[in-house]
Structures are given as structure tokens and as C-alpha cells.
């Protein structure tokens, strides 16, 4: 505030000091609704900002108060010529990164799903250690996304000391309050990590290696194909396409109202947070839906020159300029790393694992490995099957069924649970928002979103994000 600098590793630590008002940040709230997590450098508390990763802050005390300067000590590599490494070279990069994360004097293991990323960690980690790793898989009965059988193939191939824990809706309900209370900032995704970390700790692990970052570096998301296509389409819109606004209205009236319809409507009508379609693809709620949840006066104040919102937009602008130096695949890779990974995945992994005193390590995000892979020619990362550059680098180190398998995303069966066991608790929260959110959210918009989910017209993540926000507000405001 010009007179004092308060700093801590979590927002909750600052709130506990009682040195300033617990006031929501309108800009932080806007980005949370748009993306399902508060986008750095914003937080959900007005006046509190997050120091960017890879940066420093210098504080000087003068007669007129405090003067702050900041700068970066790490930046992504500049592009010279596209790299075309042989599979063995990529494997060496991976082995070096994973091997450097294996030093531990406490029980160490790895999260193991049915995919390539965690499989690579187990395979190359076992080779580096010269002995089997402890591996851990979270499973769900009666759900198509259960990965225990695929994980078992990799565990058998490398002789892992493998454990499987089954999580049911009754387990989630029993400890949901504790999981929500562990969130420093609300997140649509963080609950996953809380439960898998709890079970891994119960299984005896103190340090767990994760495959987080593999999709961002090896082009594992649909965004790597979709964003370049939408960029080409965006060049035609809206002026070159007659009736774009009318077409957007037609799309909004189509039966089903899938999230993709909401987002396509925003693209056609030109209602975008940023011109780059990455933010539309990665977003949770489309811009018109965010407007429906926020009171008009708050929206007016927000877009009349809010300094915090401008700070975030400036950061995004810097990231877009950095991303623009890479080819189409590298561009999306840097945006996934600097946006989704930074503000969602890494924050969730850190806070929710440490809630159980479990240290999660992410060797795919080793800065040396990131520097190598950002410069690899984009077309080497796309092709038949999931993540061909990674699959080729691993050779025969994983079972053929894992290498040839379809891309899977680790998530809990929330779609099923929100219609059954969790329906009452989530519905009650959305139909009667806490008083702390009264000035900030439109109750009718929250009720409408819950009704759309019940009718099958939107995905579970959208009402779940509002529920998590409501629970966070009750605990922290």
C-alpha cells in the first residue's frame, strides 16, 4: 500500500494477519469465472498480487515510502532454427530431468495413470534408480474413465511396488469440507489432487513424482490442433462473414447448448477476452455467461479502467508476444505453460499435496527440459496416436497398449456424482448463495447454471466452479 509490504507463500497467511480488509477482487473474480481458477498475477483478494514465477522483487525504503522494482531471472528460449532431435536425444533429455528429481532420503514413488506421461516417469525413473519404484493409482468403481487396468500394465512391466486405492462418492462426501478448506485460492480442478495426495500419503509415500507438464510440452491436448484452426477462422471474422452476429444467436438457441456451442457463439460474435482463440478454448465460461453471473454495476466498474485487470491483461500480452515467436504448436505450448499450468495445475498440485505433507515433484517442467522442447519443430509433436515425439523417445519401454492408447485426462467422476451423491450439497449452495457473495454474483445466474446442468445442457465443471467459489467465500471472507 506504499507504506508496508506484506508477503507470504499463500493468500490465507496474509488474511490471517488481519492487516487489511477481506475484500474480493473484481478482476480476480472475473478471471476465476472465465477460466475456473484465478489468473496470476491476480488473486481473489483486492490489493494482493502474486509474484510471477521466475522473477524477483526489489524493495527500497525511501522518505516517500516503499519503491518496488521487479524483473525476470528466467525467460523461455528464443527461436533460432527449429530443432529436429532424434528419439534417443529426446530420451536423454527426459532421463536427465527425471533423474535429477529422484534424490530423496524419505519414501519416494510416482503417481501412475494409464498414460504416457506417468509411464515415462516410472520407466525412466526406474532405469535411473536401478531398482523398482513405488507406484500409486487412484481408481473408481463403475466408471469408464477408471485407469487401474492400464496402470497395472506399466507397473508390471517395471516391477513396481504398486498400490491401487478405490475412491467412491461416499469418501468424497465424508471429507469434502477438509478438501475445500485446503484451497488457498478456489479452483475447479484442485479437489482431484487433494484426494489422490491423501491416498498416496496413506499408501506410505512422502515424495511423489507426477507426469504433470507432459501434455503441455508434447502437444497432448486438443488445443494444439484446435487453436491454429480457430486462428485461421478468426481472420475471417466478423467483418468478412455476413450475418456472423445472427448466426451466433442461432447457435445459442440450438438444443443441447454444449460448451463448444457457447464458445463458437462468442467467436462468431467477436465477444472475446483476447483476440487469440486459445483463451476461448481453455476457458470455462464463455464471455456472455460471465456477464450473466456478474451484476451490471460491477461489470461497468471493471471495464472502466480497473488497475488489477489491466495488470493481468498486460501479463497476458507479454505471454502472447513470447508465444508468437514459436511455430503454431510451440505457440500453444507456451500459452498452456504460462496460463493453465501456472494458474491452475501447479498451484493446485502444490497446495493440495502439501495439505497432506506430500511433496509432489514435476520433472517434465524442469526448466532445462522445457528449454529443449519448446524449440522442437511442432510437426514432430503431432501425428498418429497420442504424443508421437514422446512415444518414439520411449521406444519399447512401455507396453504397446499404453503407447497406442487414446489420450486420457485424470479427473474424478464428477459428472456422475453431481447428478447423484453430490447433487444435494451442490444444489443447495447454488440455489442459496452465501451472503459474502451477495454484492458480487447474480443469484439468478447461479440458479440458471445449475438448472442447465440438471437438464444436461452444460458440463459439470461450470456449476462445480460456482460451488467451490461459494465454499471458499464462506471460509475466507
Coordinates of C-alpha atoms in Angstrom, one line a residue:
X1 CA 0.0 0.0 0.0
X2 CA 3.0 2.3 -0.4
X3 CA 3.9 2.1 3.3
X4 CA 4.1 -1.6 4.0
X5 CA 4.9 -4.7 2.1
X6 CA 3.3 -7.9 3.4
X7 CA 4.4 -11.1 1.8
X8 CA 3.7 -14.8 2.3
X9 CA 3.5 -18.0 0.3
X10 CA -0.3 -18.1 0.5
X11 CA -3.1 -15.5 0.5
X12 CA -4.6 -17.2 3.6
X13 CA -1.4 -16.3 5.6
X14 CA -1.9 -12.6 4.7
X15 CA -5.6 -12.7 5.6
X16 CA -4.7 -14.3 9.0
X17 CA -2.6 -11.3 9.8
X18 CA -5.7 -9.0 9.8
X19 CA -3.7 -6.1 8.4
X20 CA -6.2 -5.3 5.6
X21 CA -9.8 -5.7 4.6
X22 CA -11.0 -9.1 3.2
X23 CA -12.4 -7.6 0.1
X24 CA -12.9 -9.5 -3.1
X25 CA -11.0 -8.5 -6.2
X26 CA -13.4 -7.9 -9.1
X27 CA -10.7 -8.6 -11.6
X28 CA -9.7 -11.9 -9.8
X29 CA -13.4 -12.9 -9.7
X30 CA -13.8 -12.2 -13.4
X31 CA -10.9 -14.4 -14.3
X32 CA -12.0 -17.2 -12.0
X33 CA -15.4 -17.4 -13.7
X34 CA -13.8 -17.2 -17.1
X35 CA -11.2 -19.9 -16.5
X36 CA -12.0 -21.9 -13.4
X37 CA -9.0 -20.5 -11.5
X38 CA -7.8 -17.0 -10.6
X39 CA -5.3 -16.0 -13.2
X40 CA -1.9 -14.7 -12.0
X41 CA -0.8 -12.1 -11.1
X42 CA -4.3 -11.6 -9.7
X43 CA -5.7 -13.2 -6.5
X44 CA -9.3 -13.2 -5.2
X45 CA -8.4 -10.6 -2.6
X46 CA -8.2 -6.9 -3.6
X47 CA -4.7 -5.5 -3.1
X48 CA -2.9 -8.8 -3.1
X49 CA -0.9 -9.9 -6.1
X50 CA 1.1 -12.9 -7.0
X51 CA 4.8 -12.6 -7.8
X52 CA 5.4 -14.1 -11.2
X53 CA 7.4 -17.4 -11.4
X54 CA 11.0 -16.9 -12.5
X55 CA 11.0 -13.3 -11.3
X56 CA 12.4 -11.1 -8.4
X57 CA 11.0 -8.2 -6.5
X58 CA 13.3 -5.5 -5.0
X59 CA 12.0 -3.2 -2.3
X60 CA 13.7 0.2 -1.5
X61 CA 12.7 2.3 1.6
X62 CA 12.8 6.0 0.9
X63 CA 11.4 9.2 2.5
X64 CA 8.2 8.9 0.5
X65 CA 7.5 5.3 1.3
X66 CA 8.4 2.0 -0.5
X67 CA 9.5 1.7 -4.0
X68 CA 9.2 -1.6 -5.8
X69 CA 11.0 -2.9 -8.8
X70 CA 10.7 -6.4 -10.4
X71 CA 12.3 -8.3 -13.2
X72 CA 12.7 -11.8 -14.7
X73 CA 15.6 -14.1 -14.0
X74 CA 14.4 -16.8 -16.4
X75 CA 12.7 -16.4 -19.7
X76 CA 11.9 -19.1 -22.4
X77 CA 14.5 -19.6 -25.1
X78 CA 14.5 -17.5 -28.3
X79 CA 13.9 -19.4 -31.5
X80 CA 16.8 -19.7 -33.9
X81 CA 16.3 -22.8 -36.1
X82 CA 13.7 -25.5 -35.4
X83 CA 15.2 -28.4 -33.6
X84 CA 14.8 -31.9 -35.1
X85 CA 16.2 -34.2 -32.4
X86 CA 16.5 -38.0 -32.8
X87 CA 14.3 -40.1 -30.4
X88 CA 17.4 -41.1 -28.4
X89 CA 18.3 -37.4 -27.8
X90 CA 14.8 -36.7 -26.5
X91 CA 15.0 -39.7 -24.3
X92 CA 18.3 -38.4 -22.9
X93 CA 16.7 -35.1 -22.1
X94 CA 13.9 -36.8 -20.3
X95 CA 16.1 -39.2 -18.4
X96 CA 18.3 -36.2 -17.2
X97 CA 15.2 -34.3 -16.0
X98 CA 13.6 -37.3 -14.3
X99 CA 16.9 -38.5 -12.8
X100 CA 17.5 -35.1 -11.2
X101 CA 14.2 -35.3 -9.3
X102 CA 14.9 -38.7 -7.7
X103 CA 17.1 -37.6 -4.8
X104 CA 15.3 -38.3 -1.5
X105 CA 16.0 -39.6 2.0
X106 CA 12.3 -40.4 2.5
X107 CA 9.9 -42.8 0.8
X108 CA 9.7 -41.8 -2.9
X109 CA 7.3 -43.0 -5.6
X110 CA 5.2 -41.9 -8.5
X111 CA 1.6 -41.3 -9.5
X112 CA 0.8 -43.8 -12.2
X113 CA -2.2 -43.5 -14.6
X114 CA -2.8 -45.3 -17.8
X115 CA -1.0 -42.8 -20.0
X116 CA 2.4 -41.9 -21.5
X117 CA 3.4 -39.1 -19.1
X118 CA 3.3 -41.0 -15.8
X119 CA 4.5 -44.1 -17.7
X120 CA 7.6 -42.2 -18.8
X121 CA 8.3 -41.1 -15.3
X122 CA 8.1 -44.7 -14.0
X123 CA 10.1 -46.2 -16.8
X124 CA 13.0 -43.7 -16.9
X125 CA 12.9 -43.2 -13.1
X126 CA 13.3 -47.0 -12.6
X127 CA 16.2 -47.1 -15.0
X128 CA 17.9 -44.2 -13.3
X129 CA 17.4 -45.6 -9.8
X130 CA 18.4 -49.2 -10.8
X131 CA 15.5 -50.5 -8.7
X132 CA 11.7 -50.6 -8.8
X133 CA 9.7 -47.5 -7.8
X134 CA 6.7 -47.5 -5.6
X135 CA 3.7 -46.5 -7.7
X136 CA 0.2 -45.4 -6.9
X137 CA -3.1 -45.3 -8.8
X138 CA -6.4 -43.9 -7.8
X139 CA -9.4 -45.9 -9.1
X140 CA -13.2 -45.6 -9.3
X141 CA -15.6 -48.4 -9.5
X142 CA -18.3 -48.4 -12.2
X143 CA -16.7 -45.5 -14.2
X144 CA -15.5 -45.6 -17.8
X145 CA -12.5 -43.4 -17.0
X146 CA -11.0 -45.8 -14.5
X147 CA -7.4 -46.4 -15.4
X148 CA -6.3 -49.1 -13.0
X149 CA -6.0 -51.8 -15.7
X150 CA -3.8 -49.7 -17.9
X151 CA -1.7 -48.6 -15.0
X152 CA -1.2 -52.2 -14.0
X153 CA 0.4 -52.9 -17.4
X154 CA 3.1 -50.3 -16.8
X155 CA 3.6 -51.4 -13.1
X156 CA 4.1 -55.0 -14.2
X157 CA 6.5 -54.0 -17.0
X158 CA 8.8 -52.3 -14.5
X159 CA 8.2 -54.4 -11.4
X160 CA 6.8 -51.5 -9.4
X161 CA 5.6 -51.9 -5.8
X162 CA 2.1 -50.9 -7.0
X163 CA -0.8 -49.9 -4.9
X164 CA -4.4 -49.1 -6.0
X165 CA -6.9 -47.2 -3.9
X166 CA -10.6 -47.0 -4.8
X167 CA -12.4 -43.8 -4.2
X168 CA -16.2 -43.6 -4.0
X169 CA -18.7 -40.8 -3.7
X170 CA -19.2 -41.6 -0.1
X171 CA -15.4 -41.0 0.5
X172 CA -15.6 -37.6 -1.2
X173 CA -18.7 -36.5 0.8
X174 CA -17.1 -37.6 4.1
X175 CA -14.0 -35.3 3.6
X176 CA -15.3 -32.7 1.1
X177 CA -15.1 -29.9 3.8
X178 CA -11.5 -30.6 4.6
X179 CA -10.6 -30.7 0.9
X180 CA -12.3 -27.4 0.2
X181 CA -10.7 -25.8 3.3
X182 CA -7.2 -26.7 1.9
X183 CA -7.7 -24.4 -1.1
X184 CA -5.8 -21.1 -0.8
X185 CA -7.5 -19.9 -4.0
X186 CA -10.6 -21.6 -5.4
X187 CA -10.1 -23.9 -8.3
X188 CA -12.4 -26.1 -10.4
X189 CA -9.6 -28.7 -10.6
X190 CA -7.9 -28.8 -7.1
X191 CA -10.1 -31.4 -5.5
X192 CA -8.7 -34.1 -7.7
X193 CA -5.2 -33.5 -6.3
X194 CA -6.3 -33.4 -2.7
X195 CA -7.8 -36.9 -2.8
X196 CA -5.0 -38.5 -4.8
X197 CA -2.4 -36.9 -2.5
X198 CA -4.3 -38.1 0.6
X199 CA -4.4 -41.7 -0.7
X200 CA -0.8 -41.6 -1.8
X201 CA 0.2 -40.4 1.7
X202 CA -1.8 -43.2 3.2
X203 CA 0.0 -45.6 0.9
X204 CA 3.3 -44.6 2.5
X205 CA 4.7 -42.1 0.1
X206 CA 6.4 -38.9 1.3
X207 CA 7.6 -37.7 -2.2
X208 CA 5.6 -38.4 -5.4
X209 CA 6.7 -37.8 -9.0
X210 CA 4.0 -36.6 -11.3
X211 CA 3.7 -36.5 -15.1
X212 CA 2.3 -33.0 -14.9
X213 CA 3.6 -30.9 -17.8
X214 CA 3.8 -33.8 -20.4
X215 CA 0.7 -32.7 -22.3
X216 CA 1.9 -29.1 -22.4
X217 CA 5.3 -29.9 -23.8
X218 CA 4.4 -32.9 -26.1
X219 CA 1.1 -31.5 -27.5
X220 CA -1.2 -33.8 -25.7
X221 CA -4.3 -31.5 -25.6
X222 CA -6.9 -31.0 -28.3
X223 CA -6.0 -27.3 -28.1
X224 CA -2.8 -28.0 -30.1
X225 CA -4.9 -28.8 -33.2
X226 CA -7.9 -26.6 -32.5
X227 CA -6.3 -23.3 -31.7
X228 CA -4.5 -23.0 -35.0
X229 CA -7.7 -23.8 -36.9
X230 CA -9.6 -21.2 -34.9
X231 CA -6.9 -18.6 -35.6
X232 CA -7.4 -19.1 -39.3
X233 CA -11.2 -18.8 -38.9
X234 CA -10.8 -15.8 -36.7
X235 CA -9.0 -13.9 -39.5
X236 CA -12.3 -14.1 -41.5
X237 CA -14.5 -12.8 -38.6
X238 CA -16.6 -10.9 -38.0
X239 CA -16.5 -8.4 -40.9
X240 CA -15.7 -10.9 -43.7
X241 CA -18.6 -13.2 -42.8
X242 CA -22.0 -11.8 -43.4
X243 CA -24.5 -12.4 -40.6
X244 CA -22.0 -13.5 -38.0
X245 CA -23.9 -12.0 -35.1
X246 CA -27.2 -13.5 -36.3
X247 CA -25.5 -16.9 -36.7
X248 CA -24.2 -16.6 -33.2
X249 CA -27.8 -16.1 -31.9
X250 CA -28.9 -19.2 -33.8
X251 CA -26.1 -21.3 -32.3
X252 CA -27.1 -20.1 -28.8
X253 CA -30.7 -21.4 -29.5
X254 CA -29.6 -24.9 -30.6
X255 CA -30.7 -27.8 -28.4
X256 CA -28.1 -29.2 -26.0
X257 CA -26.0 -26.0 -25.5
X258 CA -22.7 -27.7 -25.2
X259 CA -19.8 -25.6 -24.0
X260 CA -18.4 -25.7 -27.5
X261 CA -21.6 -24.0 -28.8
X262 CA -21.2 -21.2 -26.2
X263 CA -17.7 -20.7 -27.3
X264 CA -18.4 -20.8 -31.0
X265 CA -21.1 -18.2 -30.5
X266 CA -18.5 -15.9 -28.8
X267 CA -16.1 -16.4 -31.6
X268 CA -18.6 -15.5 -34.3
X269 CA -20.0 -12.5 -32.4
X270 CA -16.5 -11.2 -31.6
X271 CA -17.1 -11.3 -27.8
X272 CA -13.6 -12.5 -26.8
X273 CA -11.5 -11.6 -23.8
X274 CA -8.5 -11.6 -26.1
X275 CA -8.2 -11.8 -29.9
X276 CA -6.3 -15.1 -29.5
X277 CA -8.6 -18.1 -29.6
X278 CA -6.5 -20.0 -27.1
X279 CA -8.3 -18.2 -24.3
X280 CA -11.7 -19.3 -25.7
X281 CA -10.6 -22.9 -26.0
X282 CA -9.1 -23.0 -22.5
X283 CA -11.9 -21.0 -20.9
X284 CA -14.5 -22.4 -18.5
X285 CA -17.4 -20.0 -19.1
X286 CA -18.0 -18.1 -22.3
X287 CA -17.9 -14.2 -22.0
X288 CA -21.7 -13.9 -22.3
X289 CA -22.1 -16.4 -19.4
X290 CA -19.6 -14.5 -17.2
X291 CA -21.6 -11.3 -17.8
X292 CA -24.8 -13.1 -16.8
X293 CA -23.2 -14.0 -13.4
X294 CA -21.9 -10.6 -12.5
X295 CA -24.0 -7.5 -11.6
X296 CA -24.1 -4.8 -14.3
X297 CA -22.6 -2.2 -11.9
X298 CA -19.6 -4.4 -11.2
X299 CA -19.0 -5.1 -14.9
X300 CA -19.2 -1.3 -15.5
X301 CA -16.5 -0.6 -12.9
X302 CA -14.4 -3.5 -14.0
X303 CA -14.1 -2.3 -17.6
X304 CA -13.9 1.4 -16.9
X305 CA -10.2 1.1 -16.1
X306 CA -9.7 -1.4 -13.3
X307 CA -5.9 -1.4 -12.5
X308 CA -5.7 -5.0 -11.4
X309 CA -7.5 -6.2 -14.6
X310 CA -5.1 -4.1 -16.7
X311 CA -2.1 -5.7 -14.9
X312 CA -3.4 -9.1 -15.8
X313 CA -4.1 -8.1 -19.4
X314 CA -0.5 -6.7 -19.6
X315 CA 0.9 -10.0 -18.4
X316 CA -1.1 -11.9 -20.9
X317 CA 0.1 -9.5 -23.6
X318 CA 3.7 -10.3 -22.7
X319 CA 2.9 -14.1 -22.9
X320 CA 1.3 -13.7 -26.3
X321 CA 4.3 -11.9 -27.7
X322 CA 6.6 -14.6 -26.3
X323 CA 4.3 -17.4 -27.7
X324 CA 4.2 -15.7 -31.1
X325 CA 7.9 -16.3 -31.7
X326 CA 7.3 -20.1 -31.9
X327 CA 5.6 -22.1 -34.6
X328 CA 1.9 -23.0 -34.3
X329 CA 2.5 -25.9 -31.9
X330 CA 5.1 -24.1 -29.8
X331 CA 2.8 -21.1 -29.5
X332 CA 0.1 -23.2 -27.9
X333 CA 2.7 -24.9 -25.8
X334 CA 3.9 -21.7 -24.2
X335 CA 0.4 -20.5 -23.7
X336 CA -0.6 -23.7 -21.9
X337 CA 2.6 -23.4 -19.7
X338 CA 2.2 -19.7 -18.9
X339 CA -1.6 -19.7 -18.4
X340 CA -3.3 -23.0 -17.5
X341 CA -0.2 -24.8 -15.9
X342 CA 0.8 -21.7 -14.0
X343 CA -2.6 -20.6 -12.6
X344 CA -4.3 -23.9 -12.2
X345 CA -2.2 -27.1 -12.3
X346 CA 0.9 -26.1 -10.4
X347 CA -1.0 -24.1 -7.8
X348 CA -3.4 -27.0 -7.2
X349 CA -0.6 -29.6 -7.1
X350 CA 1.4 -27.5 -4.6
X351 CA -1.4 -26.5 -2.1
X352 CA -3.4 -29.8 -2.2
X353 CA -0.4 -32.1 -1.9
X354 CA 1.2 -30.1 1.0
X355 CA -2.2 -30.3 2.8
X356 CA -1.1 -33.9 3.4
X357 CA 2.6 -33.2 3.8
X358 CA 3.2 -34.9 0.5
X359 CA 5.9 -33.4 -1.8
X360 CA 4.9 -33.6 -5.5
X361 CA 7.8 -33.2 -8.0
X362 CA 7.2 -32.4 -11.7
X363 CA 10.2 -33.4 -13.7
X364 CA 8.5 -32.6 -17.1
X365 CA 8.7 -28.9 -16.0
X366 CA 12.4 -29.0 -15.3
X367 CA 13.5 -25.7 -16.9
X368 CA 16.3 -27.4 -19.0
X369 CA 13.8 -29.9 -20.5
X370 CA 11.3 -27.0 -21.2
X371 CA 14.0 -25.1 -23.0
X372 CA 14.8 -28.1 -25.2
X373 CA 11.3 -29.0 -26.1
X374 CA 10.0 -25.5 -26.8
X375 CA 12.4 -25.4 -29.7
X376 CA 11.5 -28.7 -31.3
X377 CA 9.7 -28.5 -34.6
X378 CA 6.0 -28.5 -34.0
X379 CA 5.0 -31.1 -36.6
X380 CA 7.3 -33.6 -34.8
X381 CA 4.8 -33.4 -31.8
X382 CA 1.7 -34.1 -33.9
X383 CA 0.8 -37.2 -35.8
X384 CA -0.9 -40.5 -35.4
X385 CA -1.5 -41.5 -31.9
X386 CA -1.0 -39.6 -28.7
X387 CA 2.2 -37.6 -28.4
X388 CA 4.3 -39.3 -31.0
X389 CA 7.5 -37.4 -30.1
X390 CA 7.3 -38.8 -26.5
X391 CA 6.2 -42.3 -27.7
X392 CA 9.1 -42.5 -30.1
X393 CA 11.6 -41.4 -27.4
X394 CA 10.4 -44.1 -25.0
X395 CA 10.8 -46.8 -27.6
X396 CA 9.8 -50.2 -26.1
X397 CA 9.9 -49.1 -22.5
X398 CA 6.2 -49.1 -22.2
X399 CA 3.6 -51.7 -23.1
X400 CA 2.2 -51.4 -26.7
X401 CA -1.3 -50.9 -25.3
X402 CA -0.2 -47.8 -23.4
X403 CA 1.8 -46.3 -26.3
X404 CA -1.2 -46.8 -28.7
X405 CA -3.9 -45.8 -26.2
X406 CA -6.0 -42.7 -26.6
X407 CA -5.3 -39.6 -24.6
X408 CA -7.0 -39.7 -21.2
X409 CA -7.4 -36.8 -18.7
X410 CA -7.2 -37.5 -15.0
X411 CA -10.4 -36.4 -13.3
X412 CA -12.8 -37.7 -10.7
X413 CA -16.3 -38.9 -11.8
X414 CA -17.9 -35.6 -11.0
X415 CA -20.3 -35.7 -13.9
X416 CA -21.9 -38.8 -12.3
X417 CA -21.5 -37.7 -8.7
X418 CA -23.1 -34.3 -9.2
X419 CA -26.2 -36.0 -10.6
X420 CA -26.3 -38.4 -7.7
X421 CA -24.5 -38.3 -4.3
X422 CA -23.3 -34.7 -4.5
X423 CA -26.4 -33.2 -6.1
X424 CA -28.0 -32.1 -2.8
X425 CA -25.0 -30.3 -1.3
X426 CA -24.0 -28.6 -4.6
X427 CA -27.6 -27.6 -5.5
X428 CA -28.2 -26.2 -2.0
X429 CA -25.2 -24.0 -2.3
X430 CA -26.1 -22.6 -5.8
X431 CA -29.7 -22.1 -5.0
X432 CA -28.8 -20.1 -1.9
X433 CA -25.5 -18.3 -2.4
X434 CA -23.7 -17.3 0.8
X435 CA -24.1 -13.7 1.9
X436 CA -20.4 -13.0 1.3
X437 CA -21.1 -13.3 -2.5
X438 CA -24.2 -11.1 -2.4
X439 CA -22.7 -8.0 -3.9
X440 CA -20.6 -10.0 -6.4
X441 CA -22.7 -12.6 -8.0
X442 CA -26.1 -12.6 -9.6
X443 CA -28.2 -15.3 -7.8
X444 CA -30.4 -15.8 -10.8
X445 CA -27.4 -16.6 -13.0
X446 CA -26.2 -19.2 -10.5
X447 CA -29.6 -20.8 -10.4
X448 CA -29.8 -20.8 -14.1
X449 CA -26.4 -22.6 -14.4
X450 CA -27.5 -25.3 -12.0
X451 CA -30.7 -25.8 -13.9
X452 CA -28.8 -26.1 -17.2
X453 CA -26.6 -28.8 -15.7
X454 CA -29.6 -30.7 -14.4
X455 CA -31.2 -30.7 -17.9
X456 CA -28.0 -31.8 -19.5
X457 CA -27.3 -28.5 -21.2
X458 CA -23.9 -27.8 -19.7
X459 CA -21.0 -29.7 -18.2
X460 CA -20.4 -30.5 -14.5
X461 CA -17.3 -28.2 -14.3
X462 CA -19.4 -25.0 -14.5
X463 CA -21.7 -25.5 -11.5
X464 CA -18.9 -27.1 -9.6
X465 CA -16.7 -24.0 -10.1
X466 CA -19.5 -21.8 -8.6
X467 CA -19.9 -24.3 -5.7
X468 CA -16.2 -24.2 -4.9
X469 CA -16.2 -20.4 -5.1
X470 CA -19.2 -20.2 -2.6
X471 CA -17.5 -22.5 -0.2
X472 CA -14.2 -20.6 -0.4
X473 CA -16.1 -17.3 0.2
X474 CA -17.7 -18.6 3.3
X475 CA -14.4 -19.7 4.8
X476 CA -12.3 -16.7 3.8
X477 CA -14.4 -13.5 3.5

